[in-house]
Short mmCIF file of C-alpha atoms and ligand atoms in Angstrom, two decimals:
data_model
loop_
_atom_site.label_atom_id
_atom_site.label_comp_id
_atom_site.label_asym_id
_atom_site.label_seq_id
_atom_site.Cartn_x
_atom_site.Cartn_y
_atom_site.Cartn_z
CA UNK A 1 -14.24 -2.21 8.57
CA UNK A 2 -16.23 -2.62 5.59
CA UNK A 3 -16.89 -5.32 3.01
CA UNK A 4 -15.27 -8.85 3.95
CA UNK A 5 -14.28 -10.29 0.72
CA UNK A 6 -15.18 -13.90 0.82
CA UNK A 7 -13.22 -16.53 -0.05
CA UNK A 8 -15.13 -18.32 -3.24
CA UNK A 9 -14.41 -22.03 -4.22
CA UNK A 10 -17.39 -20.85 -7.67
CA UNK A 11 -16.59 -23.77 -9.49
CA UNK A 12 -14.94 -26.69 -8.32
CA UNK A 13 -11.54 -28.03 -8.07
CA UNK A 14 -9.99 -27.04 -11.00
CA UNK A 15 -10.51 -23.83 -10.65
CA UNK A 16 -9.78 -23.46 -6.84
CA UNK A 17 -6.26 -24.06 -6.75
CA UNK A 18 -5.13 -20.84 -8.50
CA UNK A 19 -7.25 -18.50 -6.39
CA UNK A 20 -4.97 -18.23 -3.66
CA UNK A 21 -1.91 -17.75 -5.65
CA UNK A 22 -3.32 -15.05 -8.15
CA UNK A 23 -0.58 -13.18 -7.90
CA UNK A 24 1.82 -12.02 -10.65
CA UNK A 25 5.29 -13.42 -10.97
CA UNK A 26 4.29 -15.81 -7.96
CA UNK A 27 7.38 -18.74 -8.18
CA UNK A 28 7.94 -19.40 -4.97
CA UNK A 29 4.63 -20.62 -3.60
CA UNK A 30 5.16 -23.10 -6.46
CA UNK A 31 8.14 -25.15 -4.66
CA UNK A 32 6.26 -25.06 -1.42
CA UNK A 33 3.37 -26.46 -2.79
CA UNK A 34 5.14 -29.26 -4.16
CA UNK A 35 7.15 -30.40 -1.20
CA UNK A 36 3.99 -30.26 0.79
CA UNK A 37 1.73 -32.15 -1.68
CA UNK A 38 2.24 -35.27 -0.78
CA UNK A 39 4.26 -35.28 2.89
CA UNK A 40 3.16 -38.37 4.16
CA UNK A 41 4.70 -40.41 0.83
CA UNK A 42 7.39 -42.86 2.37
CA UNK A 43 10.32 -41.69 -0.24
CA UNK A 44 9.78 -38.27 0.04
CA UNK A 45 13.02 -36.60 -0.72
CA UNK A 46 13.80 -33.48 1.82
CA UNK A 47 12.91 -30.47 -0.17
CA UNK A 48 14.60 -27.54 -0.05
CA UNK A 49 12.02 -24.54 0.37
CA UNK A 50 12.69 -21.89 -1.38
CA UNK A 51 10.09 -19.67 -0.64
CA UNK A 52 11.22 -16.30 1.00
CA UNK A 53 14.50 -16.35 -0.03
CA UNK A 54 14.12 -13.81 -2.53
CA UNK A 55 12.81 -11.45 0.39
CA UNK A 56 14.78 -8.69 1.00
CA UNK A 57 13.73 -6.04 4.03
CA UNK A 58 13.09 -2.64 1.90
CA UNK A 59 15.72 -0.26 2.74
CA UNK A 60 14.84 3.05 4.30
CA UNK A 61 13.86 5.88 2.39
CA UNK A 62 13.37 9.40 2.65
CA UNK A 63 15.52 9.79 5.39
CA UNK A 64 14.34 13.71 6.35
CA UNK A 65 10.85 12.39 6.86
CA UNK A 66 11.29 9.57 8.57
CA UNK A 67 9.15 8.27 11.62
CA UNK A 68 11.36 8.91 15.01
CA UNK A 69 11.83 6.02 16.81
CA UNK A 70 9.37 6.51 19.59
CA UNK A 71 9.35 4.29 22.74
CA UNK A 72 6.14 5.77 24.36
CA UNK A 73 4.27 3.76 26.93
CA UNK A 74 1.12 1.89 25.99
CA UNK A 75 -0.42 0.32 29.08
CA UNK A 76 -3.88 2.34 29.56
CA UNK A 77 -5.85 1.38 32.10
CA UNK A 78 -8.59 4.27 31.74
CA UNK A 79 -12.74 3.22 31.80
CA UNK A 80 -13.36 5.33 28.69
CA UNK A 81 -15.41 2.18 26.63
CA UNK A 82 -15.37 4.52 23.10
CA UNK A 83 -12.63 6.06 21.57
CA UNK A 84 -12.24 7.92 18.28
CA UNK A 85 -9.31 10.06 18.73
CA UNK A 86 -6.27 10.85 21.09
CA UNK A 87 -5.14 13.95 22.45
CA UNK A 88 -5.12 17.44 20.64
CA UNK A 89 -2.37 18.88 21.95
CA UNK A 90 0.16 16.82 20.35
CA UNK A 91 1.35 15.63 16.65
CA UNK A 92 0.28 12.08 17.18
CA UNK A 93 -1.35 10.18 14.50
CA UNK A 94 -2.59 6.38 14.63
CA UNK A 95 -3.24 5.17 11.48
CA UNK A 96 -5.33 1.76 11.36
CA UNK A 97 -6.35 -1.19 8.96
CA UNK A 98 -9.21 -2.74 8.97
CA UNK A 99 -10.12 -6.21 7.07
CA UNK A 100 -6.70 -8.43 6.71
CA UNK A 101 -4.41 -9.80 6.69
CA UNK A 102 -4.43 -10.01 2.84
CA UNK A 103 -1.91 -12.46 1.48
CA UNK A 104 -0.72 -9.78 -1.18
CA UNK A 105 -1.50 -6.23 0.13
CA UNK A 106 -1.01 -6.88 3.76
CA UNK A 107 2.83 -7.73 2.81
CA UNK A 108 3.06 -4.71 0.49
CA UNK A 109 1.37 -2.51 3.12
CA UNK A 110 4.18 -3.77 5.82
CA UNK A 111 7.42 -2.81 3.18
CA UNK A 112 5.68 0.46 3.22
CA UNK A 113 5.56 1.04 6.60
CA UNK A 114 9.31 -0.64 6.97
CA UNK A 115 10.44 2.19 5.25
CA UNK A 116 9.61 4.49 7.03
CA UNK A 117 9.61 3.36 10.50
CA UNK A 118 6.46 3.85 11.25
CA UNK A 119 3.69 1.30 13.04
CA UNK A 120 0.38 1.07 12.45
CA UNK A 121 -2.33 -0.58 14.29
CA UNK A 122 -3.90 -3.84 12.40
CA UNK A 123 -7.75 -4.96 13.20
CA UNK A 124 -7.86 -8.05 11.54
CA UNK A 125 -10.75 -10.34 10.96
CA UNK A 126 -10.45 -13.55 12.86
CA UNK A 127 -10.98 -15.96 9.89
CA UNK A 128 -8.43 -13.93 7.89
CA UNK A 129 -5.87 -14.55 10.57
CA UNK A 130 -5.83 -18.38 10.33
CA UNK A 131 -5.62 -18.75 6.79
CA UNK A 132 -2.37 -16.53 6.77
CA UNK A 133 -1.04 -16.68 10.34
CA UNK A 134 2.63 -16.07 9.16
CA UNK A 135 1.12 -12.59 8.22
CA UNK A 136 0.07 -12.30 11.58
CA UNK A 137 3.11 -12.69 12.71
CA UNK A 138 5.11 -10.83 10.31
CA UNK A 139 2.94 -7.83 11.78
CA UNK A 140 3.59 -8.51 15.11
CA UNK A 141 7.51 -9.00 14.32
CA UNK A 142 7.92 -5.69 13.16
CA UNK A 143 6.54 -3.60 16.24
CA UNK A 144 2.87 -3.61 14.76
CA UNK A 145 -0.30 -3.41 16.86
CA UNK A 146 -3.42 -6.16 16.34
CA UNK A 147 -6.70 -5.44 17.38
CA UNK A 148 -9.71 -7.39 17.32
CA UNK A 149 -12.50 -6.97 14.22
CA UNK A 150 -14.07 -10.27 14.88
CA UNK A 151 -13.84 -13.35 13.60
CA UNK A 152 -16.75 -13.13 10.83
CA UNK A 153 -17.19 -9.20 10.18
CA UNK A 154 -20.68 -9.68 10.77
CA UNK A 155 -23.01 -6.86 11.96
CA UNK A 156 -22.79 -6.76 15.93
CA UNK A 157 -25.79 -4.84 16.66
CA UNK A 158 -28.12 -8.11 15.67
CA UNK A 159 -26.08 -10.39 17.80
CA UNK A 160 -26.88 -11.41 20.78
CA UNK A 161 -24.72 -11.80 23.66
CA UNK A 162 -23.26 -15.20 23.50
CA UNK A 163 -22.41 -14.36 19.57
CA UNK A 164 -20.59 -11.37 20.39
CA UNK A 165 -18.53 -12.91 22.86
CA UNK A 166 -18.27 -15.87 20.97
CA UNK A 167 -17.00 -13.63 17.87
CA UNK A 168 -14.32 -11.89 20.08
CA UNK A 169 -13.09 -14.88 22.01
CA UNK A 170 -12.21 -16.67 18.34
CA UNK A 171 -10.42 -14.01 16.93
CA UNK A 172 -8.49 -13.54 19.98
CA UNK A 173 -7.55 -17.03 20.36
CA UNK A 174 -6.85 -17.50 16.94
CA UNK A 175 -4.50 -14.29 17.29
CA UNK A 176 -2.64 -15.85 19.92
CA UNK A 177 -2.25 -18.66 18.14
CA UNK A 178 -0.57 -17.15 15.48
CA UNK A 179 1.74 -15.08 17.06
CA UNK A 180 1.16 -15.27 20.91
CA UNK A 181 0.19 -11.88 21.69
CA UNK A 182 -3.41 -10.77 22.65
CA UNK A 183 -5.04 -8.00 21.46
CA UNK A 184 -5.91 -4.90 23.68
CA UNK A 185 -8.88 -3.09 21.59
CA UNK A 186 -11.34 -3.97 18.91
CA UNK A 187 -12.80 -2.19 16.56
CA UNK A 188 -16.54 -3.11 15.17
CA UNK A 189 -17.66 -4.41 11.50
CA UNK A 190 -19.38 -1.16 10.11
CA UNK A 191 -18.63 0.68 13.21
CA UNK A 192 -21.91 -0.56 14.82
CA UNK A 193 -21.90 -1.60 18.18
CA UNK A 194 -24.56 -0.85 20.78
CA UNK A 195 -23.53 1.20 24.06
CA UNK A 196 -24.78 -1.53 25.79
CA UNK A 197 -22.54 -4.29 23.76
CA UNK A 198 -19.56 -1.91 23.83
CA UNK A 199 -19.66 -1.81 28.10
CA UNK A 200 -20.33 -5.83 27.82
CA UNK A 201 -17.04 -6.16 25.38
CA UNK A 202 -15.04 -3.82 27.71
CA UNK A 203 -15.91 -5.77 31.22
CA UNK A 204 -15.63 -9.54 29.20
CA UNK A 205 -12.28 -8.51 27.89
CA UNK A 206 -11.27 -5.43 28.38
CA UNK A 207 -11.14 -4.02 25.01
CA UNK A 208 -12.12 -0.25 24.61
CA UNK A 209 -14.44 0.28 21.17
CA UNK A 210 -12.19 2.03 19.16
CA UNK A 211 -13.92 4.24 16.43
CA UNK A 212 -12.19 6.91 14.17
CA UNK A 213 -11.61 10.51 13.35
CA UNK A 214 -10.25 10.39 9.63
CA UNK A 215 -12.46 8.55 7.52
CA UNK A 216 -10.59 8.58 3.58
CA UNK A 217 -14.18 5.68 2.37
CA UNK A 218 -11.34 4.15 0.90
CA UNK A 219 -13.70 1.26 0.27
CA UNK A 220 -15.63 2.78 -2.19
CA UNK A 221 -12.05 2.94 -4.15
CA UNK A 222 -12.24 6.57 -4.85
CA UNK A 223 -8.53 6.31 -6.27
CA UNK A 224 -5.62 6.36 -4.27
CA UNK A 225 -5.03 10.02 -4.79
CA UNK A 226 -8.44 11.00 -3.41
CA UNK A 227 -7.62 8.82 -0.52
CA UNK A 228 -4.46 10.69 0.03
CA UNK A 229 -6.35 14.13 -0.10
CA UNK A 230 -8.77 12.92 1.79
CA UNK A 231 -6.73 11.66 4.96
CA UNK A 232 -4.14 14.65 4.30
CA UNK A 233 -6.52 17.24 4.34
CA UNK A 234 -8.68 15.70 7.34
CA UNK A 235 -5.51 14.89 9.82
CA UNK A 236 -5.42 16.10 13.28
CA UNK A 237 -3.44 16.08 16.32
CA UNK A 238 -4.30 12.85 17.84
CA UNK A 239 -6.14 11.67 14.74
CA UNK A 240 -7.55 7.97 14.30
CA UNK A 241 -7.27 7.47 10.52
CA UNK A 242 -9.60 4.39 9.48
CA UNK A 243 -7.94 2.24 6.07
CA UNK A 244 -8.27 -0.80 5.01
CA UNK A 245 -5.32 -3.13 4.01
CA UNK A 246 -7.48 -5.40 1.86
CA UNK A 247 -7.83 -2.90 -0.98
CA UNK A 248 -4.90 -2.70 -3.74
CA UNK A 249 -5.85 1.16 -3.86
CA UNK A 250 -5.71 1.88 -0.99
CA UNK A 251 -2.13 0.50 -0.44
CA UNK A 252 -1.12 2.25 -3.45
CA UNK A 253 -2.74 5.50 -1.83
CA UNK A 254 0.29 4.94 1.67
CA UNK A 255 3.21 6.11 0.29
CA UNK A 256 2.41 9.61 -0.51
CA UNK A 257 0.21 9.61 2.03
CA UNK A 258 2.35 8.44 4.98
CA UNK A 259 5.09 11.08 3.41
CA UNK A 260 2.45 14.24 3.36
CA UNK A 261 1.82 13.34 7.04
CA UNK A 262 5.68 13.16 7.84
CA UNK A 263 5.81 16.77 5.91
CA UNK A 264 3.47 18.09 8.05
CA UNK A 265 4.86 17.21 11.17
CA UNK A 266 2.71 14.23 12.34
CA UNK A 267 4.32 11.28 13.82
CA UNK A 268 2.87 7.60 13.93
CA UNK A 269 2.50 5.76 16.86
CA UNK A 270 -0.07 2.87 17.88
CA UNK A 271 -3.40 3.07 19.25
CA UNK A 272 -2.84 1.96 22.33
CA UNK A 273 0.17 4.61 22.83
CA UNK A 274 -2.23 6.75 21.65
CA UNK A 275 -4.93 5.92 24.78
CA UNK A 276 -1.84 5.56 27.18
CA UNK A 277 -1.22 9.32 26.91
CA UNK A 278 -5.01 10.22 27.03
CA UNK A 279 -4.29 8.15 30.59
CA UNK A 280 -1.56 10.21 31.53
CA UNK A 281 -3.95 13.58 30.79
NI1 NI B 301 -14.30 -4.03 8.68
#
């Protein structure tokens, strides 16, 4: 939600080439880089890629706390624009991240959640998702939710009309793009939206607002234990827990605090399962 980290080129060529593999221990991106330097050379030699072949899925852990399997419904079709939480009768959690995909933390984020079985709901940024549309798609591949954050995490409220739309039709298309599934909510930069822009968003393309009822400011990078404490102590039945996905600390901050929710007896499901039973209400 907060803080778009902006891609800097500061000084020139030689310097711009390491930025997006900063990385430690980062050999694979090294091999890809090479067969794709120079593809339209007439001897090019087929390259063998080896990126990803030293990925391994994480094997489950912590098998007494781990998410059910839950095959709830999550077609809503209710004309509540705003939502910040689901219902409070039930264990339910959603837990969301704002800001990605991140080429390092978004990855990390997703072994996490493997783990455990649980799925979370992703609002990414439009411009994030076409420089790493693989992520995209890695989300979507393992039972993940996207919603829509826009495409340039600007402020809404000083948009006009034609911006906003313009902002939510990119990121959507650029969504489907990369992994040909559209998104069914959004969620607004700094959660500022207008009432009036929220009902135009809703009728243009049917996305409730989605707000929050946990809020850890993980983006002031308190540490990850204080996020932990934070969104341990302020869960709720039906809670909306707001996190971000582009922040090291806060990824650090999931495991113990996906496990404390477990040992308390929440379970994870998406957002949108999480308005399909305030439907069935
Ligand atoms: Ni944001």
């Amino acid at each position: 939600m907060k803080r778009r980290k902006i891609l800097k080129l500061s000084s020139g060529a030689l310097i711009a080439l390491p930025a997006c593999s900063s990385k430690k221990g980062d050999q694979a991106p090294a091999a890809g880089k090479q067969s794709g330097a120079n593809p339209s050379g007439p001897q090019t030699q087929p390259v063998r890629l080896g990126a990803n072949t030293q990925y391994r899925p994480p094997a489950y852990v912590n098998k007494g706390l781990r998410n059910p399997n839950m095959n709830l419904p999550s077609q809503f079709n209710g004309q509540t624009v705003t939502h910040s939480r689901g219902l409070s009768n039930q264990p339910y959690v959603a837990m969301t991240f704002d800001d990605g995909p991140h080429p390092q933390n978004t990855p990390r984020l997703l072994d996490i959640l493997r783990t455990r079985n649980i799925k979370a709901t992703f609002y990414v940024i439009g411009g994030n998702v076409d420089r790493y549309p693989h992520i995209v798609r890695r989300i979507v591949a393992e039972g993940h939710e996207i919603g829509n954050h826009t495409y340039t995490h600007r402020k809404l409220t000083s948009l006009g009309d034609s911006e906003v739309r313009k902002e939510m039709r990119r990121t959507e298309d650029a969504i489907v793009r990369a992994a040909a599934v559209r998104p069914r909510t959004m969620r607004p930069p700094y959660g500022a939206l207008l009432q009036r822009q929220r009902s135009l968003i809703f009728s243009d393309f049917t996305y409730p607002t989605i707000m929050w009822s946990v809020d850890p400011n993980d983006w002031k990078r308190p540490g990850p234990s204080v996020v932990r404490s934070r969104i341990l102590s302020g869960a709720h039945n039906g809670a909306i827990i707001l996190a971000h996905d582009l922040h090291a600390p806060t990824i650090d901050a999931m495991p113990g605090t996906f496990d404390g929710l477990l040992s308390k007896g929440y379970q994870f499901i998406t957002v949108s399962q999480l308005l399909a039973q305030k439907g069935q209400a």
